[in-house]
Amino acid sequence: MFDFDYTFHWITVWNVFPEMLSAALITIEVAVLSMFFGLIIAIFLSLGKDSDNELAKTPSVIWIELARNTPALFQIYMMYFGLGAFGIHLSPHVAVLTALTFNNAGYLAETLRGGFASIPPTQMSASRSLGMSKVQTYWYIILPQVLRKVYHPMTNQMIWAILMTSLGTLVGMLELTGKTDQLQSLSFRTFEFYLVTAAMYFVIAKSVLLGSKLLAFKLFRGDA
Amino acid sequence: MNNKQIKYLIYALIFIYLAYETVTTIKNSTLTYYDLEFLLEGLLRTIYISVVSIVIGTFFGIIFGYLKSNANFFSEILLSGFLDILRSVPLIIQFILFYSFMGILEIDISIFWVGAIVLSAYTSAFVTEVVRAGIDSVPETTRRASRSLGLSYWQDYRYIVFPLGIRTVFPSWISIVLSVIKDSALVSVIGYLELLKTTEELISKTQEALLLLLGVGFFYFIISYPISLYAAHLERKLKV
């Protein structure tokens, strides 16, 4: 049926495999940093969206809805091409990091809000009447429970962040996908190169999942 | 000034800025009416490929979800493995891989269908989970009761599992629809001229990056935001 006369050349990929591994490190670095900054911003956004002060609420709502209702690729283009209009020229690396942070913050804020909402407000009254301060209540009573609730959604978001870094290639960032694109353009062994890259993403995503499961076992003694 | 007024003030300021930006840039730019037409064509292609992928993906997702909820050990591993790969590899790499694979096999296939097939497979991976969760959400006792009342196997699915399951998972399905619309932007990587790709072309032609990007963001937002509002509304309404 098919006239299949294609010979796979895996050795071409193997020769530059170390370069791909170091590119994978950049991918992980950007993903971790965007999660870290995203989480910090997300805490403020989630508090802002639930507050009564419109000066805090409106910007938080706008941020969250924009992050969740536009494609991540659009957000990256916005940071890379769009900011040029204001005279801000970011390198692809910084542009992708900023866009992913923006995106992660929006999604994580909603996750955190769900977590905070699931804690009954009576717990606050109870611990206050037991003589704990507001900060103590948040730190010792509410946060540990919220962390447990949002732990798995956060793991998912982390995997999303890793997969989203692949969009960086479209603005010329040399993370795993970008590097693969650069390397394959020398030999045009597109299929072999991208198959290896796909396998690498799969391994990274599964390692994150496994790591988070092990950590959960340690943190929550297995009942999360 | 009270709270409500502050809110409207912020929105008004943003609106005025956007209007100002639009008017001043359009005046000084080389953008023409045909560029707008080009952009709208891109928007239609985005909607077209999303709808096709959602329909095909949901169809297969329902089949896979049904298979998965009744899976034996072997088909469980095979199916889960396949769907897991679809979800753990970046979509853009899936597009490139499938496209170059078609090249290797020398199959003549349009870019649209390369995009639609990959996007459908990706959608079905998510729909499968949702469908399985929906089927599992119906208590075993309810289903045994329906069978002992004389309903056949398929009647049990049609009249008991479907109406009960869809209540729990319909909001999740809507959020899959949303993410497919947004992910369809990635088809641009193999050269399909959807909304974002047309914008990119226009940017390199006219150099009006900010205006065009704001416009395209606005398009995505007006498609996506009403659906997400509807999903939130449903979630509140269907909460048992």
Short mmCIF file of C-alpha atoms in Angstrom, two decimals:
data_model
loop_
_atom_site.label_atom_id
_atom_site.label_comp_id
_atom_site.label_asym_id
_atom_site.label_seq_id
_atom_site.Cartn_x
_atom_site.Cartn_y
_atom_site.Cartn_z
CA MET A 1 0.00 0.00 0.00
CA PHE A 2 2.62 2.52 1.04
CA ASP A 3 5.87 2.88 -0.73
CA PHE A 4 7.83 3.07 2.49
CA ASP A 5 11.40 3.95 1.69
CA TYR A 6 12.47 6.02 4.64
CA THR A 7 15.46 5.09 6.75
CA PHE A 8 15.53 6.33 10.31
CA HIS A 9 18.78 7.94 11.39
CA TRP A 10 18.87 7.85 15.15
CA ILE A 11 22.61 8.37 15.33
CA THR A 12 22.16 11.99 14.20
CA VAL A 13 20.05 12.60 17.27
CA TRP A 14 22.36 10.67 19.57
CA ASN A 15 25.34 12.79 18.55
CA VAL A 16 23.73 15.98 19.82
CA PHE A 17 21.84 14.42 22.72
CA PRO A 18 23.91 16.23 25.40
CA GLU A 19 22.89 19.56 23.88
CA MET A 20 19.24 18.54 24.12
CA LEU A 21 19.69 17.56 27.75
CA SER A 22 21.07 20.97 28.63
CA ALA A 23 18.15 22.54 26.76
CA ALA A 24 15.79 20.42 28.85
CA LEU A 25 17.35 22.00 31.94
CA ILE A 26 16.39 25.45 30.61
CA THR A 27 12.83 24.20 30.12
CA ILE A 28 12.67 22.97 33.71
CA GLU A 29 14.27 26.15 35.03
CA VAL A 30 11.74 28.41 33.29
CA ALA A 31 8.83 26.22 34.40
CA VAL A 32 9.94 26.16 38.04
CA LEU A 33 10.62 29.90 38.15
CA SER A 34 7.27 30.73 36.54
CA MET A 35 5.51 28.49 39.06
CA PHE A 36 7.35 30.09 41.97
CA PHE A 37 6.61 33.69 40.95
CA GLY A 38 3.14 32.69 39.78
CA LEU A 39 2.30 31.22 43.16
CA ILE A 40 3.41 34.32 45.03
CA ILE A 41 1.32 36.56 42.76
CA ALA A 42 -1.57 34.08 42.90
CA ILE A 43 -1.80 34.41 46.70
CA PHE A 44 -2.31 38.16 46.34
CA LEU A 45 -4.71 37.73 43.41
CA SER A 46 -6.86 35.24 45.28
CA LEU A 47 -7.01 37.47 48.35
CA GLY A 48 -7.69 40.43 46.06
CA LYS A 49 -10.55 38.77 44.23
CA ASP A 50 -12.25 37.88 47.50
CA SER A 51 -11.74 41.28 49.09
CA ASP A 52 -14.42 43.97 49.31
CA ASN A 53 -12.11 46.74 48.21
CA GLU A 54 -12.68 47.33 44.49
CA LEU A 55 -9.24 48.87 44.12
CA ALA A 56 -7.79 45.43 44.87
CA LYS A 57 -10.62 43.39 43.44
CA THR A 58 -10.99 44.79 39.91
CA PRO A 59 -7.32 44.42 38.87
CA SER A 60 -7.26 40.89 40.30
CA VAL A 61 -10.41 39.93 38.41
CA ILE A 62 -9.06 41.39 35.17
CA TRP A 63 -5.73 39.58 35.58
CA ILE A 64 -7.36 36.23 36.36
CA GLU A 65 -9.89 36.39 33.53
CA LEU A 66 -7.33 37.53 30.96
CA ALA A 67 -4.92 34.78 31.96
CA ARG A 68 -7.59 32.11 31.78
CA ASN A 69 -9.46 33.24 28.68
CA THR A 70 -6.70 33.89 26.17
CA PRO A 71 -4.25 31.35 24.70
CA ALA A 72 -0.87 31.06 26.38
CA LEU A 73 0.74 31.61 22.99
CA PHE A 74 -1.10 34.92 22.70
CA GLN A 75 0.25 35.93 26.10
CA ILE A 76 3.78 35.09 24.99
CA TYR A 77 3.35 37.12 21.79
CA MET A 78 2.02 39.98 23.88
CA MET A 79 5.12 39.99 26.06
CA TYR A 80 7.48 39.55 23.14
CA PHE A 81 5.96 41.68 20.34
CA GLY A 82 3.35 43.71 22.18
CA LEU A 83 5.58 45.30 24.81
CA GLY A 84 7.78 46.59 22.00
CA ALA A 85 5.22 49.36 21.49
CA PHE A 86 6.11 50.71 24.92
CA GLY A 87 9.80 50.53 24.14
CA ILE A 88 10.27 47.44 26.29
CA HIS A 89 12.19 44.77 24.41
CA LEU A 90 12.44 41.52 26.34
CA SER A 91 14.66 38.65 25.32
CA PRO A 92 12.73 35.50 24.32
CA HIS A 93 13.78 33.88 27.59
CA VAL A 94 12.43 36.69 29.78
CA ALA A 95 9.34 37.15 27.63
CA VAL A 96 8.38 33.49 27.98
CA LEU A 97 9.09 33.53 31.71
CA THR A 98 6.94 36.64 32.19
CA ALA A 99 4.08 35.29 30.09
CA LEU A 100 4.06 31.93 31.86
CA THR A 101 4.18 33.64 35.24
CA PHE A 102 1.19 35.74 34.19
CA ASN A 103 -0.63 32.61 33.03
CA ASN A 104 0.24 30.46 36.07
CA ALA A 105 -0.73 33.24 38.47
CA GLY A 106 -4.20 33.43 36.93
CA TYR A 107 -4.83 29.70 37.12
CA LEU A 108 -3.26 29.22 40.54
CA ALA A 109 -5.29 32.10 41.95
CA GLU A 110 -8.51 30.28 41.08
CA THR A 111 -7.14 27.06 42.54
CA LEU A 112 -6.20 28.82 45.78
CA ARG A 113 -9.59 30.51 45.98
CA GLY A 114 -11.21 27.10 45.77
CA GLY A 115 -8.91 25.91 48.53
CA PHE A 116 -9.68 28.85 50.83
CA ALA A 117 -13.40 28.56 50.15
CA SER A 118 -13.40 24.91 51.19
CA ILE A 119 -12.30 25.77 54.74
CA PRO A 120 -15.39 26.46 56.88
CA PRO A 121 -15.33 30.03 58.27
CA THR A 122 -16.28 28.60 61.66
CA GLN A 123 -12.72 27.34 62.02
CA MET A 124 -11.51 30.92 62.07
CA SER A 125 -13.99 31.84 64.81
CA ALA A 126 -13.14 28.70 66.76
CA SER A 127 -9.41 29.27 66.75
CA ARG A 128 -9.85 32.99 67.46
CA SER A 129 -11.98 32.14 70.49
CA LEU A 130 -9.27 29.73 71.62
CA GLY A 131 -6.96 32.73 71.78
CA MET A 132 -4.98 32.43 68.55
CA SER A 133 -4.25 35.56 66.56
CA LYS A 134 -5.42 35.96 62.97
CA VAL A 135 -1.93 35.32 61.58
CA GLN A 136 -1.51 32.28 63.79
CA THR A 137 -4.83 30.91 62.59
CA TYR A 138 -3.85 31.33 58.95
CA TRP A 139 -0.43 29.79 59.52
CA TYR A 140 -1.32 26.85 61.79
CA ILE A 141 -4.94 26.05 60.93
CA ILE A 142 -6.00 27.28 57.50
CA LEU A 143 -2.86 27.09 55.35
CA PRO A 144 -1.99 23.44 56.09
CA GLN A 145 -5.49 22.41 55.05
CA VAL A 146 -5.48 24.63 51.96
CA LEU A 147 -2.08 23.28 50.94
CA ARG A 148 -3.43 19.76 51.14
CA LYS A 149 -6.46 20.69 49.01
CA VAL A 150 -4.50 22.50 46.30
CA TYR A 151 -1.54 20.12 46.22
CA HIS A 152 -2.72 17.98 43.31
CA PRO A 153 -4.07 20.84 41.19
CA MET A 154 -0.71 22.54 41.73
CA THR A 155 1.15 19.47 40.51
CA ASN A 156 -0.99 19.54 37.39
CA GLN A 157 -0.26 23.22 36.90
CA MET A 158 3.45 22.47 37.21
CA ILE A 159 3.19 19.90 34.41
CA TRP A 160 1.20 22.40 32.34
CA ALA A 161 3.94 24.95 32.89
CA ILE A 162 6.55 22.51 31.61
CA LEU A 163 4.49 21.74 28.51
CA MET A 164 3.77 25.43 27.93
CA THR A 165 7.45 26.35 27.83
CA SER A 166 7.52 24.56 24.47
CA LEU A 167 5.70 27.59 23.05
CA GLY A 168 8.91 29.53 23.56
CA THR A 169 10.22 28.10 20.33
CA LEU A 170 7.78 30.32 18.41
CA VAL A 171 9.52 33.45 19.67
CA GLY A 172 12.97 31.96 19.21
CA MET A 173 13.74 30.78 22.71
CA LEU A 174 16.21 27.91 22.84
CA GLU A 175 14.50 25.66 25.36
CA LEU A 176 13.99 21.96 24.63
CA THR A 177 11.65 22.45 21.67
CA GLY A 178 13.51 25.45 20.31
CA LYS A 179 16.82 23.66 20.55
CA THR A 180 15.33 20.62 18.83
CA ASP A 181 14.06 22.84 16.05
CA GLN A 182 17.49 24.38 15.65
CA LEU A 183 19.24 21.00 15.63
CA GLN A 184 16.82 19.31 13.25
CA SER A 185 17.15 22.14 10.75
CA LEU A 186 20.78 21.08 10.20
CA SER A 187 19.93 17.54 9.15
CA PHE A 188 16.17 17.70 8.45
CA ARG A 189 15.64 14.55 10.47
CA THR A 190 12.50 16.21 11.84
CA PHE A 191 10.65 13.10 12.86
CA GLU A 192 13.53 11.46 14.74
CA PHE A 193 14.42 14.64 16.60
CA TYR A 194 10.90 15.46 17.68
CA LEU A 195 10.17 11.88 18.69
CA VAL A 196 13.12 11.99 21.09
CA THR A 197 11.98 15.39 22.36
CA ALA A 198 8.48 14.09 22.90
CA ALA A 199 9.90 11.20 24.91
CA MET A 200 11.93 13.64 26.98
CA TYR A 201 8.87 15.74 27.79
CA PHE A 202 7.01 12.59 28.73
CA VAL A 203 9.79 11.50 31.09
CA ILE A 204 10.01 14.97 32.66
CA ALA A 205 6.24 15.17 33.18
CA LYS A 206 6.08 11.69 34.69
CA SER A 207 9.06 12.41 36.97
CA VAL A 208 7.33 15.51 38.29
CA LEU A 209 4.21 13.46 38.94
CA LEU A 210 6.16 10.71 40.69
CA GLY A 211 8.17 13.22 42.73
CA SER A 212 5.02 14.99 43.83
CA LYS A 213 3.44 11.68 44.87
CA LEU A 214 6.46 10.77 46.96
CA LEU A 215 6.50 14.22 48.52
CA ALA A 216 2.79 14.01 49.25
CA PHE A 217 3.39 10.72 51.00
CA LYS A 218 5.97 12.36 53.21
CA LEU A 219 3.98 15.57 53.79
CA PHE A 220 0.52 14.17 54.35
CA ARG A 221 1.51 10.69 55.58
CA GLY A 222 -0.13 9.09 52.58
CA ASP A 223 -3.68 10.34 53.06
CA ALA A 224 -3.74 13.05 50.40
CA MET B 1 -16.09 57.80 45.85
CA ASN B 2 -17.62 54.50 46.77
CA ASN B 3 -16.54 51.01 45.84
CA LYS B 4 -18.80 50.50 42.81
CA GLN B 5 -17.65 53.77 41.25
CA ILE B 6 -14.00 52.78 41.60
CA LYS B 7 -14.74 49.58 39.70
CA TYR B 8 -16.43 51.40 36.84
CA LEU B 9 -13.70 54.02 36.80
CA ILE B 10 -11.03 51.35 36.31
CA TYR B 11 -12.96 49.70 33.47
CA ALA B 12 -13.67 53.07 31.87
CA LEU B 13 -9.99 54.04 31.99
CA ILE B 14 -8.99 50.78 30.30
CA PHE B 15 -11.66 51.24 27.66
CA ILE B 16 -10.64 54.83 26.94
CA TYR B 17 -6.99 53.79 26.64
CA LEU B 18 -7.85 50.98 24.22
CA ALA B 19 -10.06 53.26 22.12
CA TYR B 20 -7.34 55.93 22.02
CA GLU B 21 -4.71 53.36 21.06
CA THR B 22 -6.93 51.97 18.31
CA VAL B 23 -7.82 55.33 16.78
CA THR B 24 -4.32 56.78 16.82
CA THR B 25 -2.64 53.66 15.43
CA ILE B 26 -5.17 53.05 12.69
CA LYS B 27 -4.74 56.64 11.49
CA ASN B 28 -0.99 56.34 11.07
CA SER B 29 -0.78 52.74 9.93
CA THR B 30 -0.85 50.97 6.62
CA LEU B 31 -3.68 48.72 7.78
CA THR B 32 -6.45 48.39 5.24
CA TYR B 33 -9.95 47.03 5.13
CA TYR B 34 -8.63 43.86 3.52
CA ASP B 35 -6.42 43.19 6.51
CA LEU B 36 -9.48 43.16 8.70
CA GLU B 37 -11.12 40.72 6.31
CA PHE B 38 -8.00 38.55 6.47
CA LEU B 39 -8.19 38.61 10.26
CA LEU B 40 -11.87 37.66 10.29
CA GLU B 41 -11.10 34.75 7.98
CA GLY B 42 -8.54 33.61 10.53
CA LEU B 43 -11.16 33.90 13.26
CA LEU B 44 -13.56 31.73 11.25
CA ARG B 45 -10.82 29.14 10.69
CA THR B 46 -10.11 29.08 14.43
CA ILE B 47 -13.77 28.47 15.18
CA TYR B 48 -14.02 25.89 12.37
CA ILE B 49 -11.05 23.78 13.46
CA SER B 50 -12.12 24.01 17.12
CA VAL B 51 -15.66 22.86 16.42
CA VAL B 52 -14.51 19.96 14.22
CA SER B 53 -11.98 18.83 16.82
CA ILE B 54 -14.41 19.14 19.69
CA VAL B 55 -17.05 17.09 17.87
CA ILE B 56 -14.67 14.31 16.79
CA GLY B 57 -12.76 14.39 20.08
CA THR B 58 -15.91 14.17 22.17
CA PHE B 59 -17.21 11.29 20.06
CA PHE B 60 -14.07 9.24 20.57
CA GLY B 61 -13.73 10.43 24.16
CA ILE B 62 -17.13 8.97 24.98
CA ILE B 63 -16.18 5.64 23.41
CA PHE B 64 -12.82 5.55 25.19
CA GLY B 65 -14.40 6.64 28.45
CA TYR B 66 -16.94 3.86 28.22
CA LEU B 67 -14.20 1.34 27.40
CA LYS B 68 -12.08 2.61 30.25
CA SER B 69 -14.84 2.35 32.83
CA ASN B 70 -15.39 -1.28 31.78
CA ALA B 71 -11.76 -2.02 31.09
CA ASN B 72 -9.97 -5.25 31.78
CA PHE B 73 -6.32 -5.10 32.75
CA PHE B 74 -4.96 -5.24 29.21
CA SER B 75 -7.13 -2.60 27.52
CA GLU B 76 -6.77 -0.37 30.57
CA ILE B 77 -2.99 -0.30 30.19
CA LEU B 78 -3.11 0.11 26.42
CA LEU B 79 -5.70 2.90 26.48
CA SER B 80 -4.32 4.75 29.50
CA GLY B 81 -0.82 4.58 28.09
CA PHE B 82 -1.89 6.06 24.79
CA LEU B 83 -4.00 8.82 26.30
CA ASP B 84 -1.31 9.56 28.87
CA ILE B 85 1.22 10.20 26.12
CA LEU B 86 -1.19 12.60 24.42
CA ARG B 87 -1.50 14.56 27.63
CA SER B 88 2.16 14.59 28.64
CA VAL B 89 3.69 15.74 25.36
CA PRO B 90 3.36 19.39 24.32
CA LEU B 91 0.67 19.83 21.69
CA ILE B 92 2.97 21.73 19.38
CA ILE B 93 5.33 18.74 19.26
CA GLN B 94 2.40 16.45 18.49
CA PHE B 95 1.50 18.65 15.52
CA ILE B 96 5.04 18.61 14.17
CA LEU B 97 5.46 14.87 14.75
CA PHE B 98 2.21 13.93 13.06
CA TYR B 99 2.87 16.30 10.18
CA SER B 100 6.36 14.94 9.53
CA PHE B 101 5.11 11.39 9.98
CA MET B 102 2.57 11.99 7.23
CA GLY B 103 5.47 13.24 5.15
CA ILE B 104 7.43 10.08 5.81
CA LEU B 105 4.50 7.91 4.80
CA GLU B 106 4.01 10.18 1.78
CA ILE B 107 0.34 10.62 2.56
CA ASP B 108 -1.12 13.71 0.95
CA ILE B 109 -3.20 15.36 3.65
CA SER B 110 -4.21 18.98 4.09
CA ILE B 111 -2.82 21.03 6.95
CA PHE B 112 -6.33 21.49 8.24
CA TRP B 113 -6.80 17.75 8.73
CA VAL B 114 -3.37 17.27 10.29
CA GLY B 115 -4.36 19.93 12.80
CA ALA B 116 -7.87 18.61 13.28
CA ILE B 117 -6.77 14.98 13.79
CA VAL B 118 -4.12 15.86 16.37
CA LEU B 119 -6.39 18.29 18.15
CA SER B 120 -9.22 15.71 18.17
CA ALA B 121 -6.96 13.04 19.63
CA TYR B 122 -5.80 15.53 22.25
CA THR B 123 -9.41 16.48 23.06
CA SER B 124 -10.46 12.85 23.29
CA ALA B 125 -7.73 12.19 25.87
CA PHE B 126 -9.33 14.76 28.17
CA VAL B 127 -12.92 13.85 27.38
CA THR B 128 -12.13 10.21 28.22
CA GLU B 129 -11.23 11.14 31.80
CA VAL B 130 -14.34 13.26 32.15
CA VAL B 131 -16.63 10.57 30.76
CA ARG B 132 -15.11 7.93 32.98
CA ALA B 133 -15.53 10.19 36.01
CA GLY B 134 -19.14 10.73 34.99
CA ILE B 135 -19.85 7.02 34.71
CA ASP B 136 -18.09 6.30 37.99
CA SER B 137 -20.02 9.06 39.75
CA VAL B 138 -23.24 7.08 39.43
CA PRO B 139 -23.44 4.85 42.51
CA GLU B 140 -23.17 1.11 41.91
CA THR B 141 -26.32 0.56 43.97
CA THR B 142 -28.39 2.84 41.71
CA ARG B 143 -27.32 0.90 38.67
CA ARG B 144 -27.97 -2.45 40.30
CA ALA B 145 -31.42 -1.19 41.30
CA SER B 146 -32.17 -0.17 37.71
CA ARG B 147 -31.04 -3.53 36.38
CA SER B 148 -33.13 -5.39 38.94
CA LEU B 149 -36.13 -3.27 37.93
CA GLY B 150 -35.82 -4.86 34.51
CA LEU B 151 -33.86 -2.27 32.52
CA SER B 152 -31.52 -3.72 29.94
CA TYR B 153 -27.80 -3.02 29.88
CA TRP B 154 -28.15 -0.20 27.36
CA GLN B 155 -31.31 1.17 28.94
CA ASP B 156 -29.38 1.43 32.20
CA TYR B 157 -26.77 3.56 30.40
CA ARG B 158 -29.32 5.58 28.47
CA TYR B 159 -31.82 6.37 31.23
CA ILE B 160 -29.83 6.09 34.46
CA VAL B 161 -26.11 6.65 33.94
CA PHE B 162 -26.32 9.32 31.24
CA PRO B 163 -28.69 11.80 32.93
CA LEU B 164 -27.02 11.42 36.32
CA GLY B 165 -23.45 11.40 35.04
CA ILE B 166 -23.82 14.40 32.75
CA ARG B 167 -24.89 16.56 35.68
CA THR B 168 -21.58 16.00 37.40
CA VAL B 169 -19.27 16.34 34.43
CA PHE B 170 -20.88 18.81 32.04
CA PRO B 171 -19.00 21.80 33.53
CA SER B 172 -15.71 19.94 33.09
CA TRP B 173 -16.59 19.25 29.49
CA ILE B 174 -17.18 22.95 28.94
CA SER B 175 -13.77 23.76 30.32
CA ILE B 176 -12.28 21.24 27.89
CA VAL B 177 -14.06 23.07 25.07
CA LEU B 178 -12.51 26.30 26.29
CA SER B 179 -9.02 24.87 26.37
CA VAL B 180 -9.43 23.40 22.87
CA ILE B 181 -10.38 26.81 21.49
CA LYS B 182 -7.27 28.28 23.07
CA ASP B 183 -5.03 25.38 22.06
CA SER B 184 -6.19 25.62 18.45
CA ALA B 185 -3.86 28.63 18.30
CA LEU B 186 -0.97 26.17 18.20
CA VAL B 187 -1.97 24.78 14.80
CA SER B 188 -0.17 27.84 13.46
CA VAL B 189 3.08 25.98 14.03
CA ILE B 190 2.47 23.80 10.97
CA GLY B 191 1.28 26.78 8.97
CA TYR B 192 -2.51 26.70 9.29
CA LEU B 193 -3.73 30.27 8.95
CA GLU B 194 -5.89 30.55 12.04
CA LEU B 195 -6.51 33.69 14.08
CA LEU B 196 -3.12 33.98 15.75
CA LYS B 197 -1.16 33.07 12.62
CA THR B 198 -2.99 35.67 10.52
CA THR B 199 -2.19 38.21 13.21
CA GLU B 200 1.45 37.26 13.11
CA GLU B 201 1.51 37.69 9.32
CA LEU B 202 -0.14 41.07 9.62
CA ILE B 203 2.33 42.11 12.30
CA SER B 204 5.26 41.36 10.05
CA LYS B 205 3.51 43.19 7.22
CA THR B 206 2.39 46.34 9.01
CA GLN B 207 4.52 46.42 12.19
CA GLU B 208 1.49 47.32 14.30
CA ALA B 209 2.14 44.65 16.93
CA LEU B 210 0.29 46.11 19.88
CA LEU B 211 -2.93 47.05 18.12
CA LEU B 212 -3.22 43.73 16.29
CA LEU B 213 -2.44 41.72 19.40
CA LEU B 214 -4.96 43.67 21.45
CA GLY B 215 -7.51 43.01 18.73
CA VAL B 216 -6.83 39.30 18.58
CA GLY B 217 -6.82 39.04 22.37
CA PHE B 218 -10.19 40.71 22.33
CA PHE B 219 -11.48 38.14 19.81
CA TYR B 220 -10.29 35.21 21.91
CA PHE B 221 -11.70 36.80 25.02
CA ILE B 222 -15.17 37.33 23.57
CA ILE B 223 -15.31 33.72 22.40
CA SER B 224 -13.98 32.29 25.60
CA TYR B 225 -15.32 34.47 28.41
CA PRO B 226 -19.07 33.92 27.85
CA ILE B 227 -18.48 30.15 27.77
CA SER B 228 -16.52 30.27 31.01
CA LEU B 229 -19.25 32.38 32.64
CA TYR B 230 -21.78 29.81 31.48
CA ALA B 231 -19.66 26.99 32.94
CA ALA B 232 -19.45 28.76 36.30
CA HIS B 233 -23.20 29.34 36.23
CA LEU B 234 -23.84 25.66 35.45
CA GLU B 235 -21.52 24.53 38.18
CA ARG B 236 -23.49 26.53 40.74
CA LYS B 237 -26.81 25.38 39.33
CA LEU B 238 -25.98 21.70 39.12
CA LYS B 239 -24.31 21.50 42.49
CA VAL B 240 -26.11 18.75 44.35
#
